[in-house]
Amino acid sequence: MSNATFWHGVLPAITTPFTADGQVDHDFLAKHAVQMLDAGCKGIVPLGSLGEAATLSFDEKVAILRTLVRALDGRGPVIPGIASLSTDEAVRLAQEAKAIGCSALMVLPPYVYSTDWREMSAHVKAVIAATDLPCMLYNNPVAYKTDFAPAQIAELASQFPNLQAVKESSADVRRFAAIRALLGDRLELLVGMDDALVEGVSMGATGWIAGLVNAYPEESVKLFELARDGGPKAAESLYAWFLPLLRLDTVPTFVQLIKLVQARVGMGSETVRAPRLPVAGAERDAAMKVIDHAIATKPGV
């Protein structure tokens, strides 16, 4: 399959729903994934940081992938985040994902341990080489304290034909131009931070691994299409409405906040897994103001 099959359009970084007693809610997960595709999203990216992957056991991750592959039933790719504390476990998860029927992988540096290029490249190379599935490197130095510089990404791309894309979340929009300068169109570029969507697309990003899409799928798809087809001017008014919500994706409590938006608009519950707790106090009040204002002023799409 060509790059374009996987890396274009809006790909929700889907949240992991939990039941009141803390189990993964597979029924809701399946429904929610289908709802995303019905709204025009192109596939599903589970087991990311928004999916609370660090709190899920290996077996829970495998069960989530089975549910999603079954629910999507070939309508769009399931592209799981592959992250763990150890390289061995990440490799095992990549191989399991392929066996289950996932279409591609989002490759993360290891949780917790972050060091130099020698070790980090050895880790991601092991995961990319673990299967023949198309891979997207996830660069998020803010969250993972590992920064894959454009020259390092180019080195990986030259070694692995199945590395097809980069999810760029460094918060530095100049990175898109720097990667393009080294690699041309060799890799697809995807925006990984919700509040940099229009900027990223205007720099050549072909896809968006989105967060607030979990609560506002139609609006997310519309924003992406406006930015892609008409540029910043065309996207301006919808972006202005959406930005206060999109900025909820960029703070440490982004999982709780996005789930709060989901709950508020009837697209899920705000149940999170400890150590996370639902937001409270002044933070909750401020978030509710943003959410309620967005609901009250929502444009038709």
Coordinates of C-alpha atoms in Angstrom, one line a residue:
M1 CA 0.0 0.0 0.0
S2 CA 1.2 3.5 -0.7
N3 CA 2.0 6.1 1.9
A4 CA -1.2 8.0 1.0
T5 CA -3.3 5.1 2.2
F6 CA -2.5 5.8 5.8
W7 CA -1.1 9.2 6.4
H8 CA -3.6 11.6 5.0
G9 CA -6.5 13.3 6.7
V10 CA -7.6 13.3 10.4
L11 CA -6.5 10.3 12.4
P12 CA -7.9 10.4 16.0
A13 CA -5.5 9.7 18.8
I14 CA -8.4 7.8 20.4
T15 CA -9.0 8.0 24.2
T16 CA -9.3 4.8 26.1
P17 CA -12.7 4.6 27.8
F18 CA -13.0 3.0 31.2
T19 CA -16.0 1.7 33.0
A20 CA -16.9 3.0 36.5
D21 CA -14.9 0.1 38.0
G22 CA -11.8 0.9 36.0
Q23 CA -11.9 -1.7 33.3
V24 CA -11.5 -0.9 29.6
D25 CA -15.0 -0.3 28.1
H26 CA -14.7 -2.2 24.9
D27 CA -18.3 -1.7 23.8
F28 CA -17.9 2.1 24.0
L29 CA -14.5 1.9 22.4
A30 CA -15.9 0.1 19.3
K31 CA -18.8 2.5 19.0
H32 CA -16.6 5.6 19.4
A33 CA -14.1 4.4 16.8
V34 CA -16.9 3.9 14.2
Q35 CA -18.3 7.3 15.1
M36 CA -15.0 8.9 14.2
L37 CA -14.9 7.2 10.8
D38 CA -18.5 8.1 10.1
A39 CA -17.5 11.8 10.7
G40 CA -14.9 11.5 8.0
C41 CA -11.8 10.5 9.9
K42 CA -9.4 8.2 8.0
G43 CA -8.3 5.7 10.7
I44 CA -7.7 5.3 14.4
V45 CA -4.5 5.8 16.4
P46 CA -4.9 3.9 19.8
L47 CA -2.4 3.5 22.6
G48 CA -0.9 6.9 22.4
S49 CA -0.3 9.2 25.4
L50 CA -3.9 10.4 25.0
G51 CA -5.0 6.8 25.2
E52 CA -3.3 6.5 28.6
A53 CA -1.1 3.7 27.2
A54 CA 1.4 4.0 30.0
T55 CA -1.3 2.8 32.5
L56 CA -2.5 -0.2 30.3
S57 CA -1.1 -3.7 30.7
F58 CA 0.3 -5.5 27.7
D59 CA -2.8 -7.7 27.6
E60 CA -5.1 -4.8 27.8
K61 CA -3.3 -3.2 24.8
V62 CA -3.7 -6.3 22.8
A63 CA -7.4 -6.6 23.7
I64 CA -8.0 -2.9 22.6
L65 CA -6.3 -3.6 19.3
R66 CA -8.5 -6.6 18.7
T67 CA -11.6 -4.6 19.5
L68 CA -10.7 -1.8 17.1
V69 CA -9.6 -4.0 14.2
R70 CA -12.9 -5.9 14.5
A71 CA -15.0 -2.6 14.8
L72 CA -13.4 -0.9 11.9
D73 CA -13.6 -4.0 9.8
G74 CA -11.3 -2.7 7.0
R75 CA -13.0 0.7 6.7
G76 CA -9.8 2.4 7.9
P77 CA -6.4 1.6 9.4
V78 CA -5.7 0.9 13.1
I79 CA -2.3 2.5 13.8
P80 CA -1.4 1.7 17.4
G81 CA 1.2 3.6 19.3
I82 CA 4.1 1.3 20.2
A83 CA 5.6 2.4 23.5
S84 CA 6.8 0.6 26.6
L85 CA 9.5 0.7 29.2
S86 CA 11.6 -1.9 27.5
T87 CA 12.6 -2.4 23.9
D88 CA 11.7 -6.1 24.1
E89 CA 8.2 -5.4 25.1
A90 CA 7.8 -2.7 22.4
V91 CA 9.0 -5.2 19.7
R92 CA 6.6 -7.8 21.1
L93 CA 3.7 -5.3 20.9
A94 CA 4.6 -4.4 17.3
Q95 CA 4.6 -8.0 16.3
E96 CA 1.3 -8.7 18.1
A97 CA -0.3 -5.6 16.4
K98 CA 0.6 -7.0 13.0
A99 CA -0.8 -10.5 13.9
I100 CA -4.1 -8.9 15.0
G101 CA -4.4 -7.0 11.8
C102 CA -3.3 -3.5 12.5
S103 CA -2.3 -1.7 9.3
A104 CA 0.6 0.5 10.5
L105 CA 2.5 1.5 13.6
M106 CA 3.3 4.8 15.4
V107 CA 6.7 4.3 16.9
L108 CA 7.5 6.1 20.2
P109 CA 10.8 6.4 22.2
P110 CA 10.6 4.4 25.4
Y111 CA 8.7 5.8 28.4
V112 CA 10.6 7.2 31.3
Y113 CA 14.2 6.4 30.1
S114 CA 15.5 9.1 27.8
T115 CA 19.1 9.4 26.7
D116 CA 21.3 9.9 23.7
W117 CA 20.8 9.2 20.0
R118 CA 22.8 5.9 20.2
E119 CA 20.3 4.3 22.6
M120 CA 17.1 6.0 21.3
S121 CA 17.9 5.1 17.7
A122 CA 18.6 1.5 18.7
H123 CA 15.2 1.3 20.4
V124 CA 13.2 2.8 17.5
K125 CA 15.2 0.8 14.9
A126 CA 14.3 -2.4 16.7
V127 CA 10.6 -1.5 16.7
I128 CA 10.6 -0.4 13.0
A129 CA 12.5 -3.6 12.0
A130 CA 10.2 -5.9 14.1
T131 CA 7.6 -6.1 11.3
D132 CA 7.2 -5.0 7.7
L133 CA 4.3 -2.7 8.6
P134 CA 4.4 1.0 7.5
C135 CA 5.7 3.1 10.4
M136 CA 5.4 6.7 11.6
L137 CA 8.0 8.0 14.0
Y138 CA 6.4 10.1 16.8
N139 CA 8.7 13.0 17.8
N140 CA 7.4 14.6 21.0
P141 CA 10.4 16.0 23.0
V142 CA 8.0 17.9 25.3
A143 CA 6.4 14.7 26.6
Y144 CA 9.2 12.1 26.1
K145 CA 12.3 14.2 26.6
T146 CA 13.8 12.6 23.5
D147 CA 14.1 14.9 20.5
F148 CA 14.6 13.3 17.0
A149 CA 16.4 16.1 15.0
P150 CA 15.7 16.3 11.3
A151 CA 19.1 14.8 10.4
Q152 CA 18.4 11.9 12.7
I153 CA 15.0 11.3 11.1
A154 CA 16.7 11.4 7.7
E155 CA 19.1 8.7 8.9
L156 CA 16.3 6.5 10.0
A157 CA 14.4 7.1 6.7
S158 CA 17.5 6.1 4.7
Q159 CA 17.8 2.8 6.6
F160 CA 14.1 1.7 6.7
P161 CA 11.9 1.9 3.6
N162 CA 8.9 1.1 5.9
L163 CA 9.4 4.3 7.8
Q164 CA 6.9 6.4 5.9
A165 CA 5.9 9.3 8.1
V166 CA 6.7 11.5 11.1
K167 CA 4.3 12.8 13.7
E168 CA 6.0 16.1 14.6
S169 CA 5.1 17.4 18.1
S170 CA 8.1 19.4 19.0
A171 CA 5.9 22.5 19.0
D172 CA 8.5 24.1 16.6
V173 CA 6.7 24.5 13.3
R174 CA 10.1 25.2 11.6
R175 CA 10.8 21.5 11.9
F176 CA 8.5 20.7 9.0
A177 CA 10.6 22.8 6.6
A178 CA 13.8 21.4 8.0
I179 CA 12.6 17.8 7.4
R180 CA 11.4 18.7 3.9
A181 CA 14.7 20.3 3.1
L182 CA 16.6 17.1 3.9
L183 CA 14.1 14.5 2.7
G184 CA 11.8 16.2 0.1
D185 CA 8.7 14.1 -0.1
R186 CA 10.3 10.9 1.2
L187 CA 8.3 11.1 4.5
E188 CA 4.7 12.2 5.0
L189 CA 4.5 14.9 7.7
L190 CA 1.7 14.8 10.3
V191 CA 0.7 17.4 12.9
G192 CA 0.8 16.1 16.4
M193 CA -0.3 19.1 18.4
D194 CA -3.9 20.2 18.1
D195 CA -3.1 24.0 18.3
A196 CA -0.6 23.9 15.5
L197 CA -2.9 22.3 12.9
V198 CA -3.3 25.2 10.4
E199 CA 0.4 26.1 10.7
G200 CA 1.5 22.5 10.1
V201 CA -0.8 22.0 7.1
S202 CA 0.5 25.2 5.5
M203 CA 4.0 23.8 5.9
G204 CA 3.1 20.7 4.0
A205 CA 1.6 18.3 6.6
T206 CA -0.7 15.8 5.0
G207 CA -2.3 14.4 8.2
W208 CA -3.3 15.3 11.7
I209 CA -3.1 13.0 14.7
A210 CA -5.8 14.8 16.5
G211 CA -7.0 14.9 20.2
L212 CA -10.1 17.1 20.5
V213 CA -11.5 15.1 17.6
N214 CA -12.7 12.7 20.3
A215 CA -15.3 15.3 21.2
Y216 CA -15.7 17.2 17.9
P217 CA -15.1 14.9 15.0
E218 CA -17.0 16.7 12.3
E219 CA -15.4 20.1 13.2
S220 CA -12.0 18.5 13.2
V221 CA -12.4 17.1 9.8
K222 CA -13.8 20.3 8.5
L223 CA -10.9 22.4 9.9
F224 CA -8.4 20.1 8.4
E225 CA -10.1 20.2 5.0
L226 CA -10.3 24.0 5.1
A227 CA -6.7 24.4 6.0
R228 CA -5.6 21.8 3.3
D229 CA -7.7 23.1 0.5
G230 CA -7.9 26.9 1.2
G231 CA -5.0 27.7 3.5
P232 CA -5.0 29.7 6.7
K233 CA -7.5 32.3 5.5
A234 CA -10.1 29.7 4.7
A235 CA -9.7 28.0 8.0
E236 CA -9.5 31.3 10.0
S237 CA -13.0 31.5 11.5
L238 CA -13.4 27.8 12.4
Y239 CA -9.8 27.8 13.9
A240 CA -10.6 30.9 16.0
W241 CA -13.7 29.1 17.5
F242 CA -11.8 25.8 18.0
L243 CA -8.4 27.1 19.3
P244 CA -9.4 27.5 23.0
L245 CA -10.4 23.9 23.0
L246 CA -7.4 22.7 21.0
R247 CA -5.1 24.3 23.5
L248 CA -6.4 21.9 26.1
D249 CA -4.4 19.3 24.2
T250 CA -1.1 21.0 25.2
V251 CA -1.0 20.9 29.0
P252 CA 0.0 18.1 31.4
T253 CA -3.7 17.3 32.2
F254 CA -4.7 17.0 28.5
V255 CA -6.1 13.5 28.9
Q256 CA -8.5 14.6 31.7
L257 CA -9.4 17.8 29.9
I258 CA -10.2 16.1 26.6
K259 CA -12.2 13.4 28.4
L260 CA -14.1 16.3 30.2
V261 CA -15.0 17.8 26.8
Q262 CA -16.1 14.4 25.6
A263 CA -18.3 14.0 28.7
R264 CA -19.7 17.5 28.3
V265 CA -20.8 16.9 24.7
G266 CA -22.1 13.4 25.2
M267 CA -19.2 11.6 23.5
G268 CA -17.8 9.7 26.4
S269 CA -17.1 9.8 30.1
E270 CA -14.3 11.6 32.0
T271 CA -13.2 8.5 33.9
V272 CA -9.4 8.2 33.8
R273 CA -7.0 5.7 35.3
A274 CA -5.0 6.6 38.4
P275 CA -2.6 8.3 39.0
R276 CA -4.7 10.6 36.8
L277 CA -7.8 12.0 38.5
P278 CA -10.5 14.1 36.9
V279 CA -9.6 17.8 37.0
A280 CA -10.9 19.7 40.0
G281 CA -11.1 23.2 41.5
A282 CA -9.9 26.3 39.6
E283 CA -8.6 24.2 36.7
R284 CA -12.0 22.5 36.2
D285 CA -13.8 25.9 36.5
A286 CA -11.5 27.4 33.8
A287 CA -11.9 24.4 31.5
M288 CA -15.7 24.4 31.9
K289 CA -15.8 28.1 30.9
V290 CA -13.9 27.3 27.7
I291 CA -16.0 24.3 27.0
D292 CA -19.4 26.0 27.6
H293 CA -18.4 29.0 25.5
A294 CA -17.4 26.6 22.7
I295 CA -20.8 24.8 23.0
A296 CA -22.7 28.1 23.0
T297 CA -20.9 29.5 20.0
K298 CA -20.5 26.3 17.9
P299 CA -20.6 27.1 14.2
G300 CA -22.6 24.8 11.8
V301 CA -20.1 22.7 9.8

